[in-house]
Short mmCIF file of C-alpha atoms in Angstrom, two decimals:
data_model
loop_
_atom_site.label_atom_id
_atom_site.label_comp_id
_atom_site.label_asym_id
_atom_site.label_seq_id
_atom_site.Cartn_x
_atom_site.Cartn_y
_atom_site.Cartn_z
CA UNK A 1 -0.03 0.15 0.23
CA UNK A 2 1.49 3.31 -0.89
CA UNK A 3 2.30 5.72 1.82
CA UNK A 4 1.35 9.36 2.04
CA UNK A 5 2.81 11.80 -0.42
CA UNK A 6 6.29 12.70 0.01
CA UNK A 7 6.67 15.49 2.58
CA UNK A 8 3.29 14.72 3.92
CA UNK A 9 2.63 13.14 7.63
CA UNK A 10 0.89 9.60 8.00
CA UNK A 11 -3.08 10.21 9.34
CA UNK A 12 -3.43 10.54 12.87
CA UNK A 13 -3.22 7.09 14.60
CA UNK A 14 -1.63 5.61 11.47
CA UNK A 15 1.67 4.27 10.35
CA UNK A 16 4.65 6.38 9.08
CA UNK A 17 6.72 3.50 8.12
CA UNK A 18 6.17 3.86 4.43
CA UNK A 19 6.72 7.80 4.68
CA UNK A 20 9.98 9.25 3.12
CA UNK A 21 12.71 10.01 5.14
CA UNK A 22 12.30 13.50 6.38
CA UNK A 23 14.53 16.04 4.43
CA UNK A 24 17.26 18.14 6.45
CA UNK A 25 16.41 21.32 7.65
CA UNK A 26 18.71 24.12 6.64
CA UNK A 27 20.91 25.11 9.80
CA UNK A 28 19.94 28.40 11.09
CA UNK A 29 22.52 30.96 12.13
CA UNK A 30 22.08 31.25 16.02
CA UNK A 31 19.56 34.43 16.71
CA UNK A 32 21.47 37.34 17.79
CA UNK A 33 20.41 38.89 21.15
CA UNK A 34 19.62 42.74 21.16
CA UNK A 35 21.95 44.69 23.28
CA UNK A 36 19.72 46.57 25.63
CA UNK A 37 20.77 50.12 26.78
CA UNK A 38 19.50 53.14 28.78
CA UNK A 39 17.31 55.32 26.56
CA UNK A 40 15.60 58.18 28.05
CA UNK A 41 12.99 60.81 26.49
CA UNK A 42 9.55 60.49 24.45
CA UNK A 43 9.11 59.38 20.95
CA UNK A 44 5.91 60.82 19.16
CA UNK A 45 4.97 57.81 16.89
CA UNK A 46 2.27 58.15 14.22
CA UNK A 47 0.65 54.74 14.87
CA UNK A 48 -0.27 53.01 11.77
CA UNK A 49 -3.36 51.17 11.04
CA UNK A 50 -4.04 47.54 12.15
CA UNK A 51 -1.09 47.63 14.93
CA UNK A 52 -2.19 47.69 18.67
CA UNK A 53 -0.42 50.41 20.74
CA UNK A 54 1.70 47.85 22.64
CA UNK A 55 2.71 45.81 19.25
CA UNK A 56 3.87 49.42 18.21
CA UNK A 57 5.67 49.99 21.35
CA UNK A 58 7.47 46.94 21.40
CA UNK A 59 8.74 47.28 17.72
CA UNK A 60 10.33 51.06 18.76
CA UNK A 61 11.75 49.74 21.81
CA UNK A 62 13.38 47.05 19.74
CA UNK A 63 14.67 49.65 17.25
CA UNK A 64 15.97 51.91 19.83
CA UNK A 65 17.42 48.89 22.04
CA UNK A 66 16.09 50.66 24.84
CA UNK A 67 15.63 49.02 28.37
CA UNK A 68 12.50 50.44 29.69
CA UNK A 69 9.64 51.76 27.85
CA UNK A 70 5.87 52.69 28.07
CA UNK A 71 3.07 54.35 26.15
CA UNK A 72 0.63 56.91 27.43
CA UNK A 73 -2.86 55.60 26.69
CA UNK A 74 -3.79 53.08 23.71
CA UNK A 75 -5.43 53.73 20.36
CA UNK A 76 -7.42 50.84 18.70
CA UNK A 77 -5.68 48.84 16.21
CA UNK A 78 -8.19 50.74 13.44
CA UNK A 79 -7.07 53.93 14.87
CA UNK A 80 -3.77 56.12 13.61
CA UNK A 81 -2.03 59.03 14.75
CA UNK A 82 -0.47 60.24 17.78
CA UNK A 83 0.92 57.74 20.15
CA UNK A 84 3.74 59.32 22.98
CA UNK A 85 5.96 56.50 23.47
CA UNK A 86 7.96 56.95 26.85
CA UNK A 87 11.65 55.72 27.67
CA UNK A 88 13.40 55.48 30.68
CA UNK A 89 13.23 58.33 32.71
CA UNK A 90 10.22 59.51 30.97
CA UNK A 91 7.82 56.75 31.74
CA UNK A 92 8.09 58.42 35.29
CA UNK A 93 5.71 61.08 33.96
CA UNK A 94 3.38 59.15 31.30
CA UNK A 95 0.68 59.32 33.70
CA UNK A 96 0.28 63.03 32.93
CA UNK A 97 -0.25 62.30 29.18
CA UNK A 98 -2.99 59.60 30.06
CA UNK A 99 -4.92 62.35 31.81
CA UNK A 100 -4.32 65.02 29.17
CA UNK A 101 -7.10 66.27 26.87
CA UNK A 102 -7.00 64.21 23.17
CA UNK A 103 -7.92 65.54 19.75
CA UNK A 104 -9.27 63.25 17.13
CA UNK A 105 -10.61 63.37 13.77
CA UNK A 106 -13.12 61.00 13.02
CA UNK A 107 -15.61 59.85 10.12
CA UNK A 108 -19.06 58.34 11.01
CA UNK A 109 -20.93 56.70 8.34
CA UNK A 110 -24.53 57.50 8.23
CA UNK A 111 -27.52 55.09 8.14
CA UNK A 112 -25.62 51.99 9.03
CA UNK A 113 -25.05 50.44 13.07
CA UNK A 114 -22.65 47.76 13.75
CA UNK A 115 -22.03 45.58 16.81
CA UNK A 116 -18.98 47.28 17.34
CA UNK A 117 -19.67 51.02 16.52
CA UNK A 118 -16.86 50.71 13.76
CA UNK A 119 -16.10 49.06 10.69
CA UNK A 120 -14.61 46.07 12.15
CA UNK A 121 -18.36 44.85 13.45
CA UNK A 122 -21.15 43.07 11.86
CA UNK A 123 -24.00 45.24 10.52
CA UNK A 124 -27.04 45.21 12.96
CA UNK A 125 -29.34 48.08 10.97
CA UNK A 126 -29.23 49.75 7.66
CA UNK A 127 -31.45 52.98 7.21
CA UNK A 128 -32.08 55.31 4.54
CA UNK A 129 -30.53 58.69 4.84
CA UNK A 130 -31.88 61.86 3.31
CA UNK A 131 -28.78 64.27 3.16
CA UNK A 132 -31.65 67.14 2.17
CA UNK A 133 -32.79 66.79 5.83
CA UNK A 134 -28.96 67.25 7.37
CA UNK A 135 -28.96 71.00 7.21
CA UNK A 136 -26.51 73.18 8.88
CA UNK A 137 -28.72 74.03 11.19
CA UNK A 138 -29.72 70.62 12.22
CA UNK A 139 -25.88 69.66 12.37
CA UNK A 140 -25.28 72.98 14.62
CA UNK A 141 -28.24 71.58 16.98
CA UNK A 142 -26.81 68.04 17.55
CA UNK A 143 -23.09 69.36 17.50
CA UNK A 144 -24.31 72.00 20.60
CA UNK A 145 -25.97 68.74 22.10
CA UNK A 146 -22.67 66.90 22.68
CA UNK A 147 -20.58 69.92 23.35
CA UNK A 148 -19.52 70.40 27.08
CA UNK A 149 -20.15 68.06 29.99
CA UNK A 150 -21.91 64.77 28.83
CA UNK A 151 -22.69 61.08 29.63
CA UNK A 152 -21.39 58.06 27.58
CA UNK A 153 -22.23 54.52 28.25
CA UNK A 154 -18.93 52.55 27.55
CA UNK A 155 -19.11 50.04 24.49
CA UNK A 156 -19.08 46.47 25.22
CA UNK A 157 -16.05 46.41 22.87
CA UNK A 158 -13.43 48.24 25.25
CA UNK A 159 -10.90 47.04 27.82
CA UNK A 160 -12.99 48.41 30.56
CA UNK A 161 -13.43 45.41 33.32
CA UNK A 162 -16.40 44.27 35.11
CA UNK A 163 -15.95 41.54 37.93
CA UNK A 164 -12.48 41.35 36.98
CA UNK A 165 -13.02 40.28 33.09
CA UNK A 166 -12.62 42.97 30.41
CA UNK A 167 -15.97 43.86 28.71
CA UNK A 168 -14.71 42.71 25.18
CA UNK A 169 -14.50 39.27 26.55
CA UNK A 170 -18.10 39.44 27.51
CA UNK A 171 -18.88 40.71 24.09
CA UNK A 172 -17.09 38.13 22.27
CA UNK A 173 -18.84 35.28 24.24
CA UNK A 174 -22.24 36.96 22.85
CA UNK A 175 -22.88 38.23 26.67
CA UNK A 176 -23.95 42.19 27.23
CA UNK A 177 -23.67 43.36 30.57
CA UNK A 178 -25.10 46.35 32.15
CA UNK A 179 -22.76 49.57 31.94
CA UNK A 180 -23.27 52.52 34.09
CA UNK A 181 -22.95 55.91 31.99
CA UNK A 182 -19.85 57.71 32.62
CA UNK A 183 -19.22 61.68 32.67
CA UNK A 184 -16.74 63.01 30.40
CA UNK A 185 -16.21 66.46 28.60
CA UNK A 186 -16.20 67.49 25.03
CA UNK A 187 -14.02 70.64 25.13
CA UNK A 188 -14.76 71.54 21.38
CA UNK A 189 -16.74 69.62 18.18
CA UNK A 190 -16.96 70.39 14.72
CA UNK A 191 -19.36 68.21 12.51
CA UNK A 192 -19.45 68.56 8.73
CA UNK A 193 -21.60 66.58 6.38
CA UNK A 194 -19.14 64.67 3.74
CA UNK A 195 -19.34 61.82 1.51
CA UNK A 196 -17.47 58.39 2.02
CA UNK A 197 -15.75 56.57 -0.68
CA UNK A 198 -18.64 55.27 -2.07
CA UNK A 199 -20.55 58.74 -2.05
CA UNK A 200 -22.72 57.65 0.94
CA UNK A 201 -23.51 60.40 3.55
CA UNK A 202 -21.09 60.56 6.45
CA UNK A 203 -20.19 63.07 9.18
CA UNK A 204 -16.58 64.14 9.54
CA UNK A 205 -15.81 64.78 13.22
CA UNK A 206 -13.19 66.94 14.90
CA UNK A 207 -13.17 66.50 18.56
CA UNK A 208 -11.08 67.71 21.66
CA UNK A 209 -12.00 65.81 24.51
CA UNK A 210 -11.03 64.64 28.12
CA UNK A 211 -9.74 61.44 28.90
CA UNK A 212 -11.99 58.29 28.99
CA UNK A 213 -14.26 59.56 25.97
CA UNK A 214 -14.98 56.65 23.53
CA UNK A 215 -14.90 58.34 20.02
CA UNK A 216 -17.06 55.32 18.54
CA UNK A 217 -19.89 55.79 21.19
CA UNK A 218 -19.62 59.35 20.30
CA UNK A 219 -20.35 58.81 16.43
CA UNK A 220 -23.02 56.29 17.44
CA UNK A 221 -24.84 58.68 19.60
CA UNK A 222 -24.41 61.73 16.96
CA UNK A 223 -25.79 58.85 14.26
CA UNK A 224 -28.66 58.31 16.93
CA UNK A 225 -29.35 61.97 17.39
CA UNK A 226 -29.69 62.48 13.75
CA UNK A 227 -32.38 59.73 13.52
CA UNK A 228 -30.31 57.38 11.22
CA UNK A 229 -27.36 55.79 13.22
CA UNK A 230 -24.03 55.66 12.32
CA UNK A 231 -20.56 53.96 12.91
CA UNK A 232 -17.07 54.87 12.55
CA UNK A 233 -15.02 54.33 9.54
CA UNK A 234 -12.22 56.01 10.05
CA UNK A 235 -10.29 57.61 13.35
CA UNK A 236 -6.98 59.41 13.78
CA UNK A 237 -5.70 61.07 17.09
CA UNK A 238 -3.87 64.22 15.87
CA UNK A 239 -3.02 65.95 19.44
CA UNK A 240 -2.62 64.74 23.18
CA UNK A 241 -1.90 67.25 25.64
CA UNK A 242 -0.28 69.73 22.89
CA UNK A 243 1.94 66.93 21.23
CA UNK A 244 0.53 67.18 17.58
CA UNK A 245 0.66 65.05 14.86
CA UNK A 246 3.03 67.31 12.89
CA UNK A 247 5.68 66.32 15.29
CA UNK A 248 5.30 62.49 14.98
CA UNK A 249 7.59 59.96 13.15
CA UNK A 250 6.05 57.04 11.28
CA UNK A 251 7.29 53.42 12.20
CA UNK A 252 8.22 53.19 8.36
CA UNK A 253 10.32 56.05 8.35
CA UNK A 254 12.15 54.85 11.98
CA UNK A 255 13.06 51.49 10.27
CA UNK A 256 14.87 53.47 7.44
CA UNK A 257 17.02 55.14 9.81
CA UNK A 258 20.28 54.49 11.21
CA UNK A 259 20.55 54.33 15.47
CA UNK A 260 22.06 58.16 15.53
CA UNK A 261 19.18 59.19 13.74
CA UNK A 262 16.48 57.19 15.78
CA UNK A 263 17.75 58.56 18.97
CA UNK A 264 17.69 62.35 17.33
CA UNK A 265 13.93 61.80 16.98
CA UNK A 266 13.48 61.67 21.11
CA UNK A 267 12.14 64.50 22.81
CA UNK A 268 13.35 65.20 26.44
CA UNK A 269 11.37 63.77 29.40
CA UNK A 270 10.15 67.45 30.30
CA UNK A 271 8.31 67.46 27.06
CA UNK A 272 5.67 65.85 28.87
CA UNK A 273 5.55 68.74 31.56
CA UNK A 274 3.60 71.38 29.56
CA UNK A 275 1.71 73.35 31.82
CA UNK A 276 4.11 72.65 34.78
CA UNK A 277 5.52 75.81 36.66
CA UNK A 278 9.29 75.76 35.90
CA UNK A 279 11.74 76.27 38.84
CA UNK A 280 15.58 75.69 38.92
CA UNK A 281 17.72 75.32 41.87
CA UNK A 282 21.63 75.48 41.99
CA UNK A 283 24.32 73.86 43.72
CA UNK A 284 23.37 72.34 47.16
CA UNK A 285 19.65 73.13 46.99
CA UNK A 286 19.50 71.00 43.67
CA UNK A 287 21.49 68.05 45.30
CA UNK A 288 19.28 68.43 48.45
CA UNK A 289 15.86 68.09 46.67
CA UNK A 290 17.34 65.18 44.34
CA UNK A 291 17.56 63.44 48.06
CA UNK A 292 14.02 63.89 48.54
CA UNK A 293 14.37 66.97 50.96
CA UNK A 294 11.88 69.86 50.97
CA UNK A 295 13.29 73.23 50.00
CA UNK A 296 12.03 76.52 51.27
CA UNK A 297 11.56 79.58 48.95
CA UNK A 298 9.24 82.25 47.61
CA UNK A 299 7.38 80.14 45.32
CA UNK A 300 3.51 80.64 45.30
CA UNK A 301 1.22 77.66 45.96
CA UNK A 302 1.24 75.35 42.78
CA UNK A 303 0.31 71.84 42.31
CA UNK A 304 2.40 70.97 39.36
CA UNK A 305 6.04 72.21 39.17
CA UNK A 306 8.96 71.01 37.10
CA UNK A 307 12.37 71.25 38.83
CA UNK A 308 15.43 71.79 37.06
CA UNK A 309 19.02 71.79 38.34
CA UNK A 310 21.34 74.94 36.87
CA UNK A 311 24.45 74.56 34.95
CA UNK A 312 23.87 72.47 32.80
CA UNK A 313 20.07 72.65 32.89
CA UNK A 314 19.07 69.24 34.12
CA UNK A 315 15.33 68.09 34.89
CA UNK A 316 15.46 66.77 38.50
CA UNK A 317 11.79 65.64 38.84
CA UNK A 318 8.46 66.89 39.53
CA UNK A 319 7.05 68.59 42.75
CA UNK A 320 4.55 71.10 44.36
CA UNK A 321 4.70 74.04 46.14
CA UNK A 322 2.58 74.93 49.57
CA UNK A 323 3.52 77.46 51.91
CA UNK A 324 6.76 78.47 50.85
CA UNK A 325 7.87 74.81 50.48
CA UNK A 326 9.07 73.04 47.30
CA UNK A 327 7.72 69.25 47.82
CA UNK A 328 9.16 66.42 45.77
CA UNK A 329 6.53 64.58 44.02
CA UNK A 330 8.66 62.15 41.46
CA UNK A 331 12.08 62.38 41.26
CA UNK A 332 14.64 61.18 38.33
CA UNK A 333 17.54 59.32 40.02
CA UNK A 334 21.49 60.39 39.81
CA UNK A 335 22.07 57.78 37.47
CA UNK A 336 19.35 58.62 34.91
CA UNK A 337 20.40 62.20 35.35
CA UNK A 338 23.90 61.28 34.71
CA UNK A 339 22.89 58.98 31.29
CA UNK A 340 20.85 62.00 30.22
CA UNK A 341 23.81 64.58 30.27
CA UNK A 342 26.45 62.19 29.63
CA UNK A 343 27.23 63.77 26.32
CA UNK A 344 27.48 67.09 27.92
CA UNK A 345 30.82 67.72 29.56
CA UNK A 346 29.67 70.34 31.90
CA UNK A 347 27.62 67.83 33.31
CA UNK A 348 30.57 66.08 35.23
CA UNK A 349 31.19 69.50 37.02
CA UNK A 350 27.73 70.89 37.72
CA UNK A 351 27.50 69.82 41.18
CA UNK A 352 23.94 68.88 41.05
CA UNK A 353 24.92 64.97 41.74
CA UNK A 354 27.03 65.56 44.82
CA UNK A 355 25.94 64.06 48.06
CA UNK A 356 24.49 66.55 50.24
#
């Protein structure tokens, strides 16, 4: 009886006595282990379509050979745009970007609702849309309705957890659970009637919003308010906390660069501290502050302070002031400051790293 074709395996539970001998596989060269190194700063990535935020982070971390990295809030795989990636000392301030307002550009296709609120889900309902009914006055009315403080019911396809389980896990199992509406803030909203690639009516949305705002849900709610339903077919983050898309680099561009060019794309950790009151300490005051000791001065009470050493200027950490005291909140370590300033000859003689 003839055995299986050459290269095939015998059926499960059968004999492979008549199978051809396996071919010798080519010897693969040993995998080169990437030598990690300390990297400190912020890289503004224009996240590509189809890639998760964590996958994007890991790719850039590998390209930079960085030891420590984190991102400042996820973007859905179907979304593109600004994704600040933090490395080394900058990861200590990533929470500030998580809390920062975000600006998005989106397109919601009218007349079609889906299970996920975007183009990835199954169609739930289709309705006829009469563009003549979508007058500028009607759009302005709905725009005003969704500007300012609003409440949103989080979508089932989200990472929010209920009883220790992500909502999307329930959704994938066909289970819908009750979700409480959450308060969010729409700082600014602009809506315009457009046509998609198939000449179907859609709404172009530009929105600046608080953290925790679901743009998919906003698109669905706008469609419901217009009486026809909608789902997102495009989503792009164009700004987060003042860090705009114009300053971003693409993954493709990074891959084409050499290491020196990639490192030149990094912004300093203090780029995350926009809005902090800058305070500069010299000599012994800087060294004591870096050791966690409060300093006294004539500063006004301020909740967010960025503290720098003098000559050379070096970020020491963040603090707050109360009653004339500068109180440390989050500090860089001496070794982190040395690594950031290692290419600056004056750093070794600045005195900010000397023990008090």
